[in-house]
PDB file of C-alpha atoms in Angstrom:
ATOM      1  CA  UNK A  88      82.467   4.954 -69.442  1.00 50.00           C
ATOM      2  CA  UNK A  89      82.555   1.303 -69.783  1.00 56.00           C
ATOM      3  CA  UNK A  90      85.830  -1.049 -69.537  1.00 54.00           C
ATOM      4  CA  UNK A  91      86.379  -4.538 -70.457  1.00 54.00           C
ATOM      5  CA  UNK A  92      88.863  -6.766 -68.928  1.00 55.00           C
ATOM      6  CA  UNK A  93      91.579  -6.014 -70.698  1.00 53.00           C
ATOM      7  CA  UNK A  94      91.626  -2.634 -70.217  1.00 52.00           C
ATOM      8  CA  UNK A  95      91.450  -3.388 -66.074  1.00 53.00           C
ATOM      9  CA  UNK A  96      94.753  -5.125 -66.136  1.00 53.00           C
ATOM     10  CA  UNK A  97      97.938  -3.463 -67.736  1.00 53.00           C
ATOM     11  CA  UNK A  98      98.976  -5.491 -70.644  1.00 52.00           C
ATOM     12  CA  UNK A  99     101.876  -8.250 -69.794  1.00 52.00           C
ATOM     13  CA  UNK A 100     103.760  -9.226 -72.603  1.00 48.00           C
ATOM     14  CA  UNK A 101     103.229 -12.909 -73.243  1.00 47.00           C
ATOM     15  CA  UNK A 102     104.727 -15.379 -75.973  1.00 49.00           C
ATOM     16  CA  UNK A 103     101.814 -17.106 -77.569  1.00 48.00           C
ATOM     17  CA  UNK A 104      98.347 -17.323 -75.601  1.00 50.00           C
ATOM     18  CA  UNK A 105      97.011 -21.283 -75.661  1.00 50.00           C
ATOM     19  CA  UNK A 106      93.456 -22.138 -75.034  1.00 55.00           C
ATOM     20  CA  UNK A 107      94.067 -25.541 -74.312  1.00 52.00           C
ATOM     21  CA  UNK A 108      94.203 -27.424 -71.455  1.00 54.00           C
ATOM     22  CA  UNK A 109      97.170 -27.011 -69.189  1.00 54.00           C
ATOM     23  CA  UNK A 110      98.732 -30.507 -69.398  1.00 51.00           C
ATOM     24  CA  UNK A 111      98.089 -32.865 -66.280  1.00 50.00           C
ATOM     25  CA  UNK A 112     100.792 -33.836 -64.648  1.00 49.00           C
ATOM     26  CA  UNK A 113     101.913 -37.727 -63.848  1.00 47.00           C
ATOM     27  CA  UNK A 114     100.600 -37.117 -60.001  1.00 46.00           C
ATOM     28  CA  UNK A 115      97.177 -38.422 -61.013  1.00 46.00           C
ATOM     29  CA  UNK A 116      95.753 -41.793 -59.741  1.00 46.00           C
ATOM     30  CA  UNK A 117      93.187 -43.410 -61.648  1.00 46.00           C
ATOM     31  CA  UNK A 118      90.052 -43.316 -60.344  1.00 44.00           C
ATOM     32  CA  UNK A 119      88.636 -46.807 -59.278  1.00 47.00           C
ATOM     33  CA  UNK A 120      85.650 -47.776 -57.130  1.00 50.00           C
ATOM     34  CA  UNK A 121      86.999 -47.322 -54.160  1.00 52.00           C
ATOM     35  CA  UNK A 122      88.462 -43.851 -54.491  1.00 50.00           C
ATOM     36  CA  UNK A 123      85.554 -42.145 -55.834  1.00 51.00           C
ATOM     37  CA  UNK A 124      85.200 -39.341 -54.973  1.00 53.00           C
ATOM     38  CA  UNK A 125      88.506 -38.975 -52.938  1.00 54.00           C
ATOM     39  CA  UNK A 126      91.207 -36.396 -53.253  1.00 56.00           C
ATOM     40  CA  UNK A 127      93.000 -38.774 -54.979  1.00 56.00           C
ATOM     41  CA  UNK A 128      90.713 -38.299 -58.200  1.00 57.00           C
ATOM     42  CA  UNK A 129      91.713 -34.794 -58.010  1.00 55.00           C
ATOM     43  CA  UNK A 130      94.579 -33.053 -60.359  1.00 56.00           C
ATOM     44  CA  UNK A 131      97.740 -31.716 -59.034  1.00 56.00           C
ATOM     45  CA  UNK A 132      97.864 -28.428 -61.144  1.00 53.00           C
ATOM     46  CA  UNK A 133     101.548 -26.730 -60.009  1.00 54.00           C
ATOM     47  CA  UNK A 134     101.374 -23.104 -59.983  1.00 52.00           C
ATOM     48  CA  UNK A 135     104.469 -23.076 -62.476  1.00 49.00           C
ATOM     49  CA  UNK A 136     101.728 -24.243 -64.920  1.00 53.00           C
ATOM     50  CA  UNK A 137      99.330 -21.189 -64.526  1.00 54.00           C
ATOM     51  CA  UNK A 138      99.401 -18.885 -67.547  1.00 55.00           C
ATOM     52  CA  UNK A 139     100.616 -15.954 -66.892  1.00 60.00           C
ATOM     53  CA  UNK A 140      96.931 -13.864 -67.250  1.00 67.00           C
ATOM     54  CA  UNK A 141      94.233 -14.956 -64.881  1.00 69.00           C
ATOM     55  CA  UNK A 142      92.009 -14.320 -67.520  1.00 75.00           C
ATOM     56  CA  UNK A 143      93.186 -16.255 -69.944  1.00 82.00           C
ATOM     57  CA  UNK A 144      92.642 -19.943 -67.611  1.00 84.00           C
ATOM     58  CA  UNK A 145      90.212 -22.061 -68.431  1.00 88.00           C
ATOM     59  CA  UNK A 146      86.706 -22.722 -66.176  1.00 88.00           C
ATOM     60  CA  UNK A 147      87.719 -26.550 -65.617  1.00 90.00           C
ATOM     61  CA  UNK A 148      90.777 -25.435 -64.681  1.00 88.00           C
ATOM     62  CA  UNK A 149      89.787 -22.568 -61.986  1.00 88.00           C
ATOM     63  CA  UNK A 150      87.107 -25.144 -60.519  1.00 89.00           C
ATOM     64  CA  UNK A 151      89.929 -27.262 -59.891  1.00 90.00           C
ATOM     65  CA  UNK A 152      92.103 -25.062 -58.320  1.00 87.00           C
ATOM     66  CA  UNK A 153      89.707 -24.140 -55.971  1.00 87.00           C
ATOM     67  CA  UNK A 154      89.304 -27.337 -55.688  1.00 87.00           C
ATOM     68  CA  UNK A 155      92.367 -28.543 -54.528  1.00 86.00           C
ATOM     69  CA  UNK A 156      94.005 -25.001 -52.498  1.00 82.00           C
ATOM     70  CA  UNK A 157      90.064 -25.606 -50.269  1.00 80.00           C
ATOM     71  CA  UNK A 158      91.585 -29.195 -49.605  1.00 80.00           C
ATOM     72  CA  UNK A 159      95.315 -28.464 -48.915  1.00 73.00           C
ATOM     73  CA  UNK A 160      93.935 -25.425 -46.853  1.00 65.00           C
ATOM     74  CA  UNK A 161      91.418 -26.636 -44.288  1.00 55.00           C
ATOM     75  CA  UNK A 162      91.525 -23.626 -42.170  1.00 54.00           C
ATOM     76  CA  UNK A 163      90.688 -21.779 -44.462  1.00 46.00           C
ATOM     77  CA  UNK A 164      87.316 -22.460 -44.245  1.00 50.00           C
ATOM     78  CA  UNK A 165      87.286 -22.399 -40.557  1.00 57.00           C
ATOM     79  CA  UNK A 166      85.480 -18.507 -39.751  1.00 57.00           C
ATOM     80  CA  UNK A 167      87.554 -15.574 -38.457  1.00 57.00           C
ATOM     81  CA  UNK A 168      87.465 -14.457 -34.805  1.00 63.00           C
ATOM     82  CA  UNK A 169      85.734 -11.368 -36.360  1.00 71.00           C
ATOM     83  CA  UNK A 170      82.890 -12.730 -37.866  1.00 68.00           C
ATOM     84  CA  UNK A 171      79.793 -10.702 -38.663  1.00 68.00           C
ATOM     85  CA  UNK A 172      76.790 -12.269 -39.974  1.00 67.00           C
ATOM     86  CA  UNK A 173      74.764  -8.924 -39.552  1.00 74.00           C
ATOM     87  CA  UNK A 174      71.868 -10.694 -36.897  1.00 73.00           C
ATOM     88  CA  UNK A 175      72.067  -8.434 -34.255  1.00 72.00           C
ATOM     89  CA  UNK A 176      72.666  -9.974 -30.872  1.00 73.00           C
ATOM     90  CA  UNK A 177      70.372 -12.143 -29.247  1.00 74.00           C
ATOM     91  CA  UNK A 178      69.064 -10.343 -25.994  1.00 76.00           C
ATOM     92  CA  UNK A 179      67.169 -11.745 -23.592  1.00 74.00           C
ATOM     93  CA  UNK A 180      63.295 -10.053 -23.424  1.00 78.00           C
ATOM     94  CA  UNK A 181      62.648 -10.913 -19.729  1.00 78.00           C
ATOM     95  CA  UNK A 182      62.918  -8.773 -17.284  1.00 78.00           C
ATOM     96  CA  UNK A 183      65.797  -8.250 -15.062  1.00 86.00           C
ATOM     97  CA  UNK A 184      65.606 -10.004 -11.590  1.00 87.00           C
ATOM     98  CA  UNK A 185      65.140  -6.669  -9.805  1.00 90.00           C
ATOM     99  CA  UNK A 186      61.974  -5.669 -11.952  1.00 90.00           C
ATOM    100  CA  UNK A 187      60.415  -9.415 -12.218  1.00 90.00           C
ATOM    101  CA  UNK A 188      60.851  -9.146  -8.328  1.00 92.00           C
ATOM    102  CA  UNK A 189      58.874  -6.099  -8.241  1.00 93.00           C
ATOM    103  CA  UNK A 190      56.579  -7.301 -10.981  1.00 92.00           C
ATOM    104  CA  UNK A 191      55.961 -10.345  -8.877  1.00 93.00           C
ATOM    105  CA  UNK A 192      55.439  -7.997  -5.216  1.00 94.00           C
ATOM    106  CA  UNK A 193      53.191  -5.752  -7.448  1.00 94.00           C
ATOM    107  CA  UNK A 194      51.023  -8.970  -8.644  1.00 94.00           C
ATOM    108  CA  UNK A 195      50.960 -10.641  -5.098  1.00 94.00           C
ATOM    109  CA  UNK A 196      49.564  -7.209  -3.808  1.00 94.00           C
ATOM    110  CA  UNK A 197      46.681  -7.155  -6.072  1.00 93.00           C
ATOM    111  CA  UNK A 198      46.089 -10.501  -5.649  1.00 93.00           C
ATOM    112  CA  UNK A 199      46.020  -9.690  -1.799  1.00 92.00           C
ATOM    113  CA  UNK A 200      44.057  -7.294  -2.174  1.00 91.00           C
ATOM    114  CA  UNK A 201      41.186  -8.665  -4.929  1.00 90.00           C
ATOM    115  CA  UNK A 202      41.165 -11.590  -1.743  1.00 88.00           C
ATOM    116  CA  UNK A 203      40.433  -9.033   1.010  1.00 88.00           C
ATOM    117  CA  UNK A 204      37.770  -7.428  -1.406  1.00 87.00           C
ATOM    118  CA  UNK A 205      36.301 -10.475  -1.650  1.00 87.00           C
ATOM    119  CA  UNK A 206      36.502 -11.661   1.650  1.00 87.00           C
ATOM    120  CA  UNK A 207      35.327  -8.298   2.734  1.00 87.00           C
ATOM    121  CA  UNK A 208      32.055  -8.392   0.426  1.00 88.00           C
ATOM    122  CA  UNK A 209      31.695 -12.149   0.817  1.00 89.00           C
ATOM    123  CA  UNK A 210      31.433 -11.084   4.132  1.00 88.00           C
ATOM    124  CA  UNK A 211      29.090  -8.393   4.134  1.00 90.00           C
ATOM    125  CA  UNK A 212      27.303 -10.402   2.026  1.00 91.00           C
ATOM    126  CA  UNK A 213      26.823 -13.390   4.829  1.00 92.00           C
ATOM    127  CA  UNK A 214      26.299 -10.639   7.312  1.00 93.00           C
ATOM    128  CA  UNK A 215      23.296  -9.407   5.060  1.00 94.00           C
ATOM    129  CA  UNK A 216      21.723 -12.800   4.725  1.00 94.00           C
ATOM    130  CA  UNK A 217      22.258 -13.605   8.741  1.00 94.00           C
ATOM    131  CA  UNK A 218      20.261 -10.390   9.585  1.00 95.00           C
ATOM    132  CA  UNK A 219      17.540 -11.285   6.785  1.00 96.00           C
ATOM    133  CA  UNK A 220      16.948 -15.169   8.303  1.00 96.00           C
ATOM    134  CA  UNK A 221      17.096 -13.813  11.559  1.00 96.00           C
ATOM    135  CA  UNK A 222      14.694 -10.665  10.528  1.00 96.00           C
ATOM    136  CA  UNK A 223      12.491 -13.475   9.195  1.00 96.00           C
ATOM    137  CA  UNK A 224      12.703 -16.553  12.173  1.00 96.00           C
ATOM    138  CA  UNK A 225      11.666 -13.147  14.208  1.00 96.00           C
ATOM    139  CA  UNK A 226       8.596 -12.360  12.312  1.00 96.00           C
ATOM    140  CA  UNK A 227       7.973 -15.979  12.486  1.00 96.00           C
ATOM    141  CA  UNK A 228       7.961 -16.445  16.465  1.00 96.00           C
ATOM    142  CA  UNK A 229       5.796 -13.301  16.684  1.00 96.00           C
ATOM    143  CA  UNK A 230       3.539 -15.005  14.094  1.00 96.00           C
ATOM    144  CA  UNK A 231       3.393 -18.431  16.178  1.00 96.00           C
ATOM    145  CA  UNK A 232       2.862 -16.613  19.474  1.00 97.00           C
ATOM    146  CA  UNK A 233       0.283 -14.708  18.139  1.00 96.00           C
ATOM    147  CA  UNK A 234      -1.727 -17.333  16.814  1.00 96.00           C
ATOM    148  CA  UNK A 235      -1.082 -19.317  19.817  1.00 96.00           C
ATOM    149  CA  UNK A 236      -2.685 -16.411  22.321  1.00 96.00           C
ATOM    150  CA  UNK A 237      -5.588 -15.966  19.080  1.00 96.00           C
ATOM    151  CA  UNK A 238      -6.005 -19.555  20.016  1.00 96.00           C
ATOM    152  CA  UNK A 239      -6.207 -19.889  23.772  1.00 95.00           C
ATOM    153  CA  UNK A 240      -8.596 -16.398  23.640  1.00 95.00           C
ATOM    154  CA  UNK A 241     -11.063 -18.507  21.811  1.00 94.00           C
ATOM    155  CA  UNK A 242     -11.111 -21.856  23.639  1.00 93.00           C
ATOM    156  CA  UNK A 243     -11.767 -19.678  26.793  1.00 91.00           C
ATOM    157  CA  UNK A 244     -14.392 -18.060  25.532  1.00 90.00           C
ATOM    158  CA  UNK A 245     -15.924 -21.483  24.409  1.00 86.00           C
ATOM    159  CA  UNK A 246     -15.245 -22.908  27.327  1.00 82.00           C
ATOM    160  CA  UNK A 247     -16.856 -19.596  29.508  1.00 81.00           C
ATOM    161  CA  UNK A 248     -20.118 -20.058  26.962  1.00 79.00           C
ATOM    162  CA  UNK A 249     -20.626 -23.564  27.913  1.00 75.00           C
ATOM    163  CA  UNK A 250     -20.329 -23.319  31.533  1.00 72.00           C
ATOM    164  CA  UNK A 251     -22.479 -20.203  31.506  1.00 72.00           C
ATOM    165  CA  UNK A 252     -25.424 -21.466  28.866  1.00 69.00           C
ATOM    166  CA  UNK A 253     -26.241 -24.384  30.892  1.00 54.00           C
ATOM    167  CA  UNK A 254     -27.494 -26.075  27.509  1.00 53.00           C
ATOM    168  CA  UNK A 255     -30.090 -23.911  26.481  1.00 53.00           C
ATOM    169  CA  UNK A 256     -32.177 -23.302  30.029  1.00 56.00           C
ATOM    170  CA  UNK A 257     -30.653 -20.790  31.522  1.00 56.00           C
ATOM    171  CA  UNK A 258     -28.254 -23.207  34.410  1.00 64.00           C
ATOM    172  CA  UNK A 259     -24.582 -22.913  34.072  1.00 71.00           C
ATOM    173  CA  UNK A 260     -23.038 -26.459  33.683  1.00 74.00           C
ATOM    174  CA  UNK A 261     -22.021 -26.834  37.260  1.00 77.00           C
ATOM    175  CA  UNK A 262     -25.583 -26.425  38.030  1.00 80.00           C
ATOM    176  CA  UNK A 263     -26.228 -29.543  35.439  1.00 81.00           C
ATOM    177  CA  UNK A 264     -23.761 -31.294  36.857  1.00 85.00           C
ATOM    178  CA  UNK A 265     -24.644 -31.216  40.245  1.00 88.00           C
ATOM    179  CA  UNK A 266     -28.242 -32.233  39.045  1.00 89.00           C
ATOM    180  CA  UNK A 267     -27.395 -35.400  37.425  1.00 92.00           C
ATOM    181  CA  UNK A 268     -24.943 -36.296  40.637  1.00 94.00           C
ATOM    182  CA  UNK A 269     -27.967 -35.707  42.859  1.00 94.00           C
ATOM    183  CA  UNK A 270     -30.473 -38.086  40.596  1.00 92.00           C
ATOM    184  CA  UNK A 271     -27.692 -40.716  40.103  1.00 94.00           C
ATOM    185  CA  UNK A 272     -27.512 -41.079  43.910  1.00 93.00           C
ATOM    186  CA  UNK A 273     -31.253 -41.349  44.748  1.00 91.00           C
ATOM    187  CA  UNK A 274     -31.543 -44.094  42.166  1.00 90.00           C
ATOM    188  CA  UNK A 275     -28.565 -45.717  43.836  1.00 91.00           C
ATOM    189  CA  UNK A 276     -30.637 -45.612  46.971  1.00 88.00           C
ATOM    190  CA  UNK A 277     -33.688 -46.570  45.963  1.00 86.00           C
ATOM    191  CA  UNK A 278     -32.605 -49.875  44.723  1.00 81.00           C
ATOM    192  CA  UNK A 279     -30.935 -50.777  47.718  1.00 73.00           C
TER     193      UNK A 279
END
């Protein structure tokens, strides 16, 4: 069922309803450059001069009565102890000291324990590569000492071949040498 206004208030009995402006009372300042905009500029409207029926007031003259009860009223604007702007609360989304202390001891542990990995394999690793260069300067010194034995073998052998062939004529080279001493010093004597 639909109501208009009327119907919503109960009917007040009224002499004559006016339209019209309610008439301004002889509180007004004129309005000069230096008050513009001031309170001043604004309308005293008494509340003996209200109609009767809230309805029946004009725009203009609602405007200015909210006008001028928001300036005589000041704390009404101010908000209630009870205010509810429907945000929820603000709450903090970091952990509580006791759990961002254990977050913290849980994250030092792993760190500890990535480092003695680490240090463990880095060192495993070191101890691999020490036992290869070591494996390898081994091989090495065998190698040399090898070689160096290879090498003495054959410079004996030369050496036993020479002192055994004579040359060619079947005298070992102490036999030559002894010849040539003996013909050196008879030739020495001779010219003397």
């Amino acid at each position: 069922m639909i109501r208009n206004r009327s119907s919503q208030y109960p009917p007040q009995v009224s002499q004559s309803r006016s339209y019209a402006p309610t008439p301004v009372l002889d509180n007004f300042h004129s309005a000069s450059t230096s008050d513009a905009g001031s309170i001043h500029n604004q309308p005293i409207i008494p509340t003996q001069a209200l109609p009767s029926d809230a309805d029946d007031l004009p725009l203009s003259h609602r405007r200015a009565l909210l006008h001028q009860s928001s300036i005589l009223q000041p704390s009404a604007n101010t908000r209630p102890g009870n205010f509810n702007s429907h945000q929820p609360r603000r709450q903090s989304s970091a952990p509580s000291p006791m759990a961002r202390e254990q977050q913290l001891a849980s994250w030092r542990a792993s760190v500890a324990q990535d480092l003695q990995a680490q240090s463990r394999k880095d060192v495993q690793d070191m101890e691999r590569k020490r036992s290869i260069l070591w494996q390898e300067r081994q091989q090495d010194e065998q190698r040399r000492q090898l070689e160096m034995r290879r090498k003495g073998q054959k410079e004996r052998q030369r050496d036993e071949r020479i002192r055994t062939s004579g040359g060619g004529n079947g005298a070992s080279l102490e036999d030559l040498h002894r010849r040539m001493l003996s013909r050196m010093q008879e030739e020495a004597r001779g010219n003397l």
